[in-house]
Short mmCIF file of C-alpha atoms in Angstrom, two decimals:
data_model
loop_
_atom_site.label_atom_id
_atom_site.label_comp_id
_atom_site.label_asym_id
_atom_site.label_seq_id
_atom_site.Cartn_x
_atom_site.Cartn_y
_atom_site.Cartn_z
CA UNK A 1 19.57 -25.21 1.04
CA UNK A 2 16.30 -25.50 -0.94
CA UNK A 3 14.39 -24.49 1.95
CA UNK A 4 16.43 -20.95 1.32
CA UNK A 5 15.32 -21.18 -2.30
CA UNK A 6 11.64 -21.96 -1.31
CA UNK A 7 11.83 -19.26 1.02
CA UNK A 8 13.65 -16.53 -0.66
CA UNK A 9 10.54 -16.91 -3.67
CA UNK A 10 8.15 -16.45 -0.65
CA UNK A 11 9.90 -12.85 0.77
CA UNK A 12 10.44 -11.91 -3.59
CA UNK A 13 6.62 -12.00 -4.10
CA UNK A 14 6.15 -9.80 -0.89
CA UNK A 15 8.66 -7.33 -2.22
CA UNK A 16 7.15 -7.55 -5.90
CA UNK A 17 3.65 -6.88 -4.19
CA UNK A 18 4.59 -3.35 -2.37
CA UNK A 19 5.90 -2.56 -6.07
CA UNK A 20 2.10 -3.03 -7.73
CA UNK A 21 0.56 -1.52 -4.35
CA UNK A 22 -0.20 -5.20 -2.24
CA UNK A 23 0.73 -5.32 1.67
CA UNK A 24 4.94 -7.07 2.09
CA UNK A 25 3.77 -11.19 2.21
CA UNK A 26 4.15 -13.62 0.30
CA UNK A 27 4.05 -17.26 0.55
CA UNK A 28 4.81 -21.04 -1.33
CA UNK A 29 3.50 -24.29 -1.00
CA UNK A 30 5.75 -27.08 -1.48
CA UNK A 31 5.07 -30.82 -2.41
CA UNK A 32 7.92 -33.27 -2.64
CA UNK A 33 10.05 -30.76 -4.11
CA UNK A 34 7.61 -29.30 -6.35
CA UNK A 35 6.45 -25.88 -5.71
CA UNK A 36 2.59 -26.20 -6.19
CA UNK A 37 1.42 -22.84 -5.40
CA UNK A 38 2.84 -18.89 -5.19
CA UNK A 39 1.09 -16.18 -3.75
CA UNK A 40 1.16 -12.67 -2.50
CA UNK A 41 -1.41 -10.73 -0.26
CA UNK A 42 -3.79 -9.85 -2.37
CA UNK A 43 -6.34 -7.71 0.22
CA UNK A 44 -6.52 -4.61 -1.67
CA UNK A 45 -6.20 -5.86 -5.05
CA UNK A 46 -9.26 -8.41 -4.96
CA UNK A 47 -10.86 -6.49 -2.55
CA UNK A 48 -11.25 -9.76 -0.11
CA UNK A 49 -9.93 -9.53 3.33
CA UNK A 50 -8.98 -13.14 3.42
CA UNK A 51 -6.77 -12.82 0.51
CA UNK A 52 -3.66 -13.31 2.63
CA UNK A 53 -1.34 -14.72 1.05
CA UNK A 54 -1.24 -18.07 2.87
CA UNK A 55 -4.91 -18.07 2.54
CA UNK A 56 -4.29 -17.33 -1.36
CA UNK A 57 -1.61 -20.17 -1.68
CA UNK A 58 -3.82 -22.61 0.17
CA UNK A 59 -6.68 -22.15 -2.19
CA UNK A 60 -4.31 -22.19 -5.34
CA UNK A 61 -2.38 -25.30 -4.32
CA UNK A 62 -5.91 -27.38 -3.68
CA UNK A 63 -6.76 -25.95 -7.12
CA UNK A 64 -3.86 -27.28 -8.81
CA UNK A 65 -3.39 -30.39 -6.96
CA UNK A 66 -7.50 -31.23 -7.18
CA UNK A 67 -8.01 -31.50 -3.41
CA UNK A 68 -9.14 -29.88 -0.24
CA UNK A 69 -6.29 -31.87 1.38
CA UNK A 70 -2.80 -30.52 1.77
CA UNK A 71 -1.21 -33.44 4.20
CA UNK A 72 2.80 -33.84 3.18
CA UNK A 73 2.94 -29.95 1.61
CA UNK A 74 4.95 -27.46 3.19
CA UNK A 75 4.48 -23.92 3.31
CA UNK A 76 7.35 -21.06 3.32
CA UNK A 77 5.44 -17.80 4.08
CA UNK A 78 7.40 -14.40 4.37
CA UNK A 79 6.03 -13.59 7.90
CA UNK A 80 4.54 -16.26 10.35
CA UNK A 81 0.91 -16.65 9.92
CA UNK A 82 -2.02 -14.64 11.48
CA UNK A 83 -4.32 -16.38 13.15
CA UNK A 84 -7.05 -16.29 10.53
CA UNK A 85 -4.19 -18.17 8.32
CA UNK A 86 -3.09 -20.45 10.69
CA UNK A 87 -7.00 -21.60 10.79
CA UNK A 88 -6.78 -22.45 7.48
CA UNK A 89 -2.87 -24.20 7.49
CA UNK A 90 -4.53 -26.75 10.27
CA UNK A 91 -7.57 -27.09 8.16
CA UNK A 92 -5.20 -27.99 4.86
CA UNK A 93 -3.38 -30.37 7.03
CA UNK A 94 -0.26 -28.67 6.19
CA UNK A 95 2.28 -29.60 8.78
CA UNK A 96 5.33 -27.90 8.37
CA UNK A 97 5.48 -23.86 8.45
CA UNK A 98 8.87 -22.05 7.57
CA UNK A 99 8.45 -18.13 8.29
CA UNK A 100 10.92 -15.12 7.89
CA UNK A 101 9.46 -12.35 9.93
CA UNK A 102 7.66 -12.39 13.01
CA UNK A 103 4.37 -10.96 13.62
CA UNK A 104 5.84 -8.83 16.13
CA UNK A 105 7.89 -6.91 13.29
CA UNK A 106 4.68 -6.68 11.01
CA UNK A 107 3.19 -5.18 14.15
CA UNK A 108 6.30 -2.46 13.93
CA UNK A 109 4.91 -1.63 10.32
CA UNK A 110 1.68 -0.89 11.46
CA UNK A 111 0.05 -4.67 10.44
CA UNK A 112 -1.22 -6.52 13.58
CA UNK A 113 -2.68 -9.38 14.42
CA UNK A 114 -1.91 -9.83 17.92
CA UNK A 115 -5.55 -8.27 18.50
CA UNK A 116 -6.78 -11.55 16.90
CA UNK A 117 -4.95 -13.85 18.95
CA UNK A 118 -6.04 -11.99 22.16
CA UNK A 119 -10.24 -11.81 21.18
CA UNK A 120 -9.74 -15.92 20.63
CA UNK A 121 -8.65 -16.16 23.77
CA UNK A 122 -11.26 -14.44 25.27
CA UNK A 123 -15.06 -15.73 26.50
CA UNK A 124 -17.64 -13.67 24.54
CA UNK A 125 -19.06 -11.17 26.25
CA UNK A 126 -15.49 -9.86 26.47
CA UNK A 127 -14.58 -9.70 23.07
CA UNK A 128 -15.04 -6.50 21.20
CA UNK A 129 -17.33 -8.01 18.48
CA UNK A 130 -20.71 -9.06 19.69
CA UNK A 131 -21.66 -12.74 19.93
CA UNK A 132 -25.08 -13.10 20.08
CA UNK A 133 -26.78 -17.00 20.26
CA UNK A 134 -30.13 -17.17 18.22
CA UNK A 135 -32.73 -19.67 17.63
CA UNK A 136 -30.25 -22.74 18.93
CA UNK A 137 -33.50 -25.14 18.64
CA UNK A 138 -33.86 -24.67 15.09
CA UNK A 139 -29.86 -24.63 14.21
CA UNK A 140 -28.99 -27.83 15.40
CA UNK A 141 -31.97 -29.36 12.87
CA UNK A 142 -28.44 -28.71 10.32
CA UNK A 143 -26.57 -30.81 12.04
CA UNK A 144 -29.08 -33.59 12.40
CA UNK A 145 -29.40 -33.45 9.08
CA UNK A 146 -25.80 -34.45 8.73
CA UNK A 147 -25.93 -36.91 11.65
CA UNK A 148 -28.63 -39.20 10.03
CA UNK A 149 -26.43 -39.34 6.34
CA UNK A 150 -25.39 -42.97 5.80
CA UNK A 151 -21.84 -41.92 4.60
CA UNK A 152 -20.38 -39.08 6.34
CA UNK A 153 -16.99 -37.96 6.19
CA UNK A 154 -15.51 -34.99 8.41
CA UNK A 155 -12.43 -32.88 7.44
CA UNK B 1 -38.25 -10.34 14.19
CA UNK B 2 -35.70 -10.00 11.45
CA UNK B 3 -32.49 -11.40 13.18
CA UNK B 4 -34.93 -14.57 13.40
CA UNK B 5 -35.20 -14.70 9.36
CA UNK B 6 -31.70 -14.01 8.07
CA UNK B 7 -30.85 -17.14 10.82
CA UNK B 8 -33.28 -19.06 9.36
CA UNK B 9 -32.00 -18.59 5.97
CA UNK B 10 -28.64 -19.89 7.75
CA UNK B 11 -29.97 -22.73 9.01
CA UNK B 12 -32.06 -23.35 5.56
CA UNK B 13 -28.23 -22.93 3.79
CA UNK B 14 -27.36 -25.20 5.61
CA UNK B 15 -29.63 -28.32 5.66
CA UNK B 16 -29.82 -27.60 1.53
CA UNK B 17 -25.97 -27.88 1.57
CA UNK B 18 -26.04 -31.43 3.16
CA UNK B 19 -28.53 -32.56 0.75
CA UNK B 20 -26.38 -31.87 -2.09
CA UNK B 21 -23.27 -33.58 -0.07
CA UNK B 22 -21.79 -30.25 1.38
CA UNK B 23 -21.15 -29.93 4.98
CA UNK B 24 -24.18 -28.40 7.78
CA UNK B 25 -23.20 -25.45 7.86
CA UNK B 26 -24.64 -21.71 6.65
CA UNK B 27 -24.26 -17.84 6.73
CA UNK B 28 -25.86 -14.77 5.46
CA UNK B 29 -24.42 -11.39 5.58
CA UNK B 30 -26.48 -8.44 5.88
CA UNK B 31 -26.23 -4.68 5.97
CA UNK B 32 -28.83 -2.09 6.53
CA UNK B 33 -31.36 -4.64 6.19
CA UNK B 34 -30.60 -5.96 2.37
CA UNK B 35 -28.74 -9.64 2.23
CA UNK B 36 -25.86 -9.14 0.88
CA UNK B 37 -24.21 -12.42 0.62
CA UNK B 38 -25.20 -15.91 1.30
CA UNK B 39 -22.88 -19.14 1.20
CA UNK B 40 -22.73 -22.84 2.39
CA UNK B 41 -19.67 -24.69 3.53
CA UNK B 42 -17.89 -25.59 -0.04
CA UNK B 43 -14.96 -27.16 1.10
CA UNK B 44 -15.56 -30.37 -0.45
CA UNK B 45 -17.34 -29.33 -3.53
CA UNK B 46 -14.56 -26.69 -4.16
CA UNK B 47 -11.72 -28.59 -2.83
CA UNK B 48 -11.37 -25.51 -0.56
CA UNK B 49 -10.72 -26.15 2.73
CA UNK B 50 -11.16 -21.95 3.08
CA UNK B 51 -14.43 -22.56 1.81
CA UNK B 52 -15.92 -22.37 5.58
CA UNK B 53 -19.89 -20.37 4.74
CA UNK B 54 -18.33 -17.82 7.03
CA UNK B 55 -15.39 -17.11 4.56
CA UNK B 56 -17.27 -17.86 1.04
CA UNK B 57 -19.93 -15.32 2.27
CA UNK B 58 -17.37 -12.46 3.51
CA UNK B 59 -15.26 -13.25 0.11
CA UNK B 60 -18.82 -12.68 -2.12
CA UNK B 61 -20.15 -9.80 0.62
CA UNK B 62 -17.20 -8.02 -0.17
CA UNK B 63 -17.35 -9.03 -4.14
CA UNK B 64 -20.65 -7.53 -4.01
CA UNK B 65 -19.86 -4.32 -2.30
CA UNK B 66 -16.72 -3.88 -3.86
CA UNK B 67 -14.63 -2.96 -1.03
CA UNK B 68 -12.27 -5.72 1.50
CA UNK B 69 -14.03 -3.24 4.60
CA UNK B 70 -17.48 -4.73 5.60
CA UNK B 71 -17.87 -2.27 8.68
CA UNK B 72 -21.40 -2.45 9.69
CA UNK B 73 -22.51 -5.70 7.94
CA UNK B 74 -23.81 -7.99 10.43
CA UNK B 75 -23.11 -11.79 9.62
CA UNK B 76 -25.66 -14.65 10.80
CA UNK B 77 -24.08 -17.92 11.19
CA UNK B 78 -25.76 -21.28 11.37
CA UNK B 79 -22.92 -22.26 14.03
CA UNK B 80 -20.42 -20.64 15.84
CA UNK B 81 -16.99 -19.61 13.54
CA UNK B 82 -13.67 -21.50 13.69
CA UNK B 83 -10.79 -19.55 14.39
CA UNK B 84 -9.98 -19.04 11.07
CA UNK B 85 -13.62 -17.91 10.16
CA UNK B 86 -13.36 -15.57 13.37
CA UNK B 87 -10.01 -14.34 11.79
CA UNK B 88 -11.37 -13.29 8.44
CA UNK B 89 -14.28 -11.32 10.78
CA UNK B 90 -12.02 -9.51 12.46
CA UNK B 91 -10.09 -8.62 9.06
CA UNK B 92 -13.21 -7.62 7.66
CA UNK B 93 -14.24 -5.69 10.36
CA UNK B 94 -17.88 -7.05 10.63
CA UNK B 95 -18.63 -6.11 14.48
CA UNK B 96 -21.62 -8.56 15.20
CA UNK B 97 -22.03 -12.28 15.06
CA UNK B 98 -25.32 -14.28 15.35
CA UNK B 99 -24.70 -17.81 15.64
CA UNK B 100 -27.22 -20.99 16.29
CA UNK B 101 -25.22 -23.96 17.03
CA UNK B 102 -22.22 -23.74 19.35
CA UNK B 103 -18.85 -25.60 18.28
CA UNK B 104 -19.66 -27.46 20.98
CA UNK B 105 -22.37 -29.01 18.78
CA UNK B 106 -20.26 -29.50 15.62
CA UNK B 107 -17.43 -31.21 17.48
CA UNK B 108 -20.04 -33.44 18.59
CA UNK B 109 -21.10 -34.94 15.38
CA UNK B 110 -17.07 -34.46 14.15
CA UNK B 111 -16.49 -31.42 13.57
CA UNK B 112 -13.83 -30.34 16.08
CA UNK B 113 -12.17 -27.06 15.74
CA UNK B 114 -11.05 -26.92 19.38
CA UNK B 115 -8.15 -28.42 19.06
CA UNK B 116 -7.07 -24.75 16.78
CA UNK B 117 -8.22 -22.94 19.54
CA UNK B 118 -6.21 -25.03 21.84
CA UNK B 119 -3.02 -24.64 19.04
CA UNK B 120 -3.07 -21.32 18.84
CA UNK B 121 -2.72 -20.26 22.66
CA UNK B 122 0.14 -22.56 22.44
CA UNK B 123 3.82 -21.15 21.94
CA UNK B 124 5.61 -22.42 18.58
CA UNK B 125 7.42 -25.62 19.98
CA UNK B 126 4.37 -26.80 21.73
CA UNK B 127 2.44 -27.11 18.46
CA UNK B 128 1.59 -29.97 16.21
CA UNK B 129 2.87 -28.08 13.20
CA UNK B 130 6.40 -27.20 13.00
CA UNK B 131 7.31 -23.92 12.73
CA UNK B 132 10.52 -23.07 11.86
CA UNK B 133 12.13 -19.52 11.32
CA UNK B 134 14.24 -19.31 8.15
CA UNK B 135 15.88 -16.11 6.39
CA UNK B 136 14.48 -13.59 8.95
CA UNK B 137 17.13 -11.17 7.91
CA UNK B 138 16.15 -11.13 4.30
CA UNK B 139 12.34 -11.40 5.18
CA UNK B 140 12.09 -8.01 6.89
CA UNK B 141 13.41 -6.39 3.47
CA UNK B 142 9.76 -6.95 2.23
CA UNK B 143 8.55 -4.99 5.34
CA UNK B 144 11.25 -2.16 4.85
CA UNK B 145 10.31 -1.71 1.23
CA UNK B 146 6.59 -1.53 2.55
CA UNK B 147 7.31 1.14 5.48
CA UNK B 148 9.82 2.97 2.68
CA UNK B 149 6.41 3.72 0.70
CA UNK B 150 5.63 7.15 0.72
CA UNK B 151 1.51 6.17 0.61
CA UNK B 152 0.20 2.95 2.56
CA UNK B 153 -2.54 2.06 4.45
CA UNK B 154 -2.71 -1.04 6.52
CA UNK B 155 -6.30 -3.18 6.79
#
């Protein structure tokens, strides 16, 4: 029952956003009953591609709750997440995801991610963006760096 | 001769972010020769755990520019992008990738992203986060009211 509320918030700030010119999704982040973060896609509007609005919430919910960790939230997003989003859900720790569309019907409307999920997939050379290594030698000198810290701590 | 300087500047972003706390890792965007963003990882400083360099440098590339379409910016990365950093540069249509380190490397001083990889291949029930559909018949209402528009572009 208040999954239906959390959720029916979520698709109401996707149909708000078409009405002020934003793409249809929206999405909130819930915390023990609290919602912590709302957000809609806001691509066009802050002229930042990964302004989804899971992305959005994400960012707004570590704001408010003063941490880059979002382990026993849940997130209700109006259409199930694209890859770039789901990226950032594992890297929140969020570990529930309620959806109401499927990326297959915000394919229909001319939205589609399934392009995404196909390039991961794929070695390299394949892909339709160019991969190219450089100066490998040098690079890992960052991640020594990191490896000689006394305190480390990975996330 | 120039690829080999904006990855240096990378890697340099990089070992000054660990310095300061911040995790080893760097990028630079360029286009037409001109830098047009630079960012470390901030996830920890921000409480961001979007804050990958590749993402904080496409958001201020794009801040910069003033547009959410980076078509024919070139982004140099001190290590190969995380699914959801590959996400946002697809979204923001940047067509070339210089990286130094593989994720190879990162997962072996802790930072793994293979197991997203690994996640996202796999269908919904398969998954360490639940996913559960909820309301799909009221979620698509956002999409009709989008494909109703008379004007739209998708991105």
């Amino acid at each position: 029952m208040e999954h239906n509320i959390y959720m029916r918030k979520a698709i109401e700030l996707a149909i708000e956003n078409v009405k002020v010119g934003g793409g249809p999704f929206g999405a909130v982040i819930v915390k023990n009953g609290l919602v912590i973060a709302e957000a809609a896609n806001g691509v066009v509007r802050d002229n930042d591609p990964t302004a989804h609005a899971e992305v959005s919430a994400i960012r707004e919910a570590c704001k408010s709750l003063g941490t880059f960790d979002l382990s026993g939230c849940v997130i209700y997003t109006s259409c199930e997440p694209c890859p770039m989003c789901l990226g950032a859900i594992y890297w929140a720790h969020i570990d529930t995801v309620y959806y109401g569309s499927k990326a297959a019907d915000a394919n229909n409307i001319g939205f589609d991610d399934s392009f995404i999920y196909h390039e991961i997939a794929k070695p390299h050379p394949e892909r339709r963006i160019k991969f190219i290594e450089l100066l490998p030698n040098e690079a890992i000198n960052a991640f020594k760096a990191w490896d000689n810290l006394d305190n480390k701590n990975t996330y």
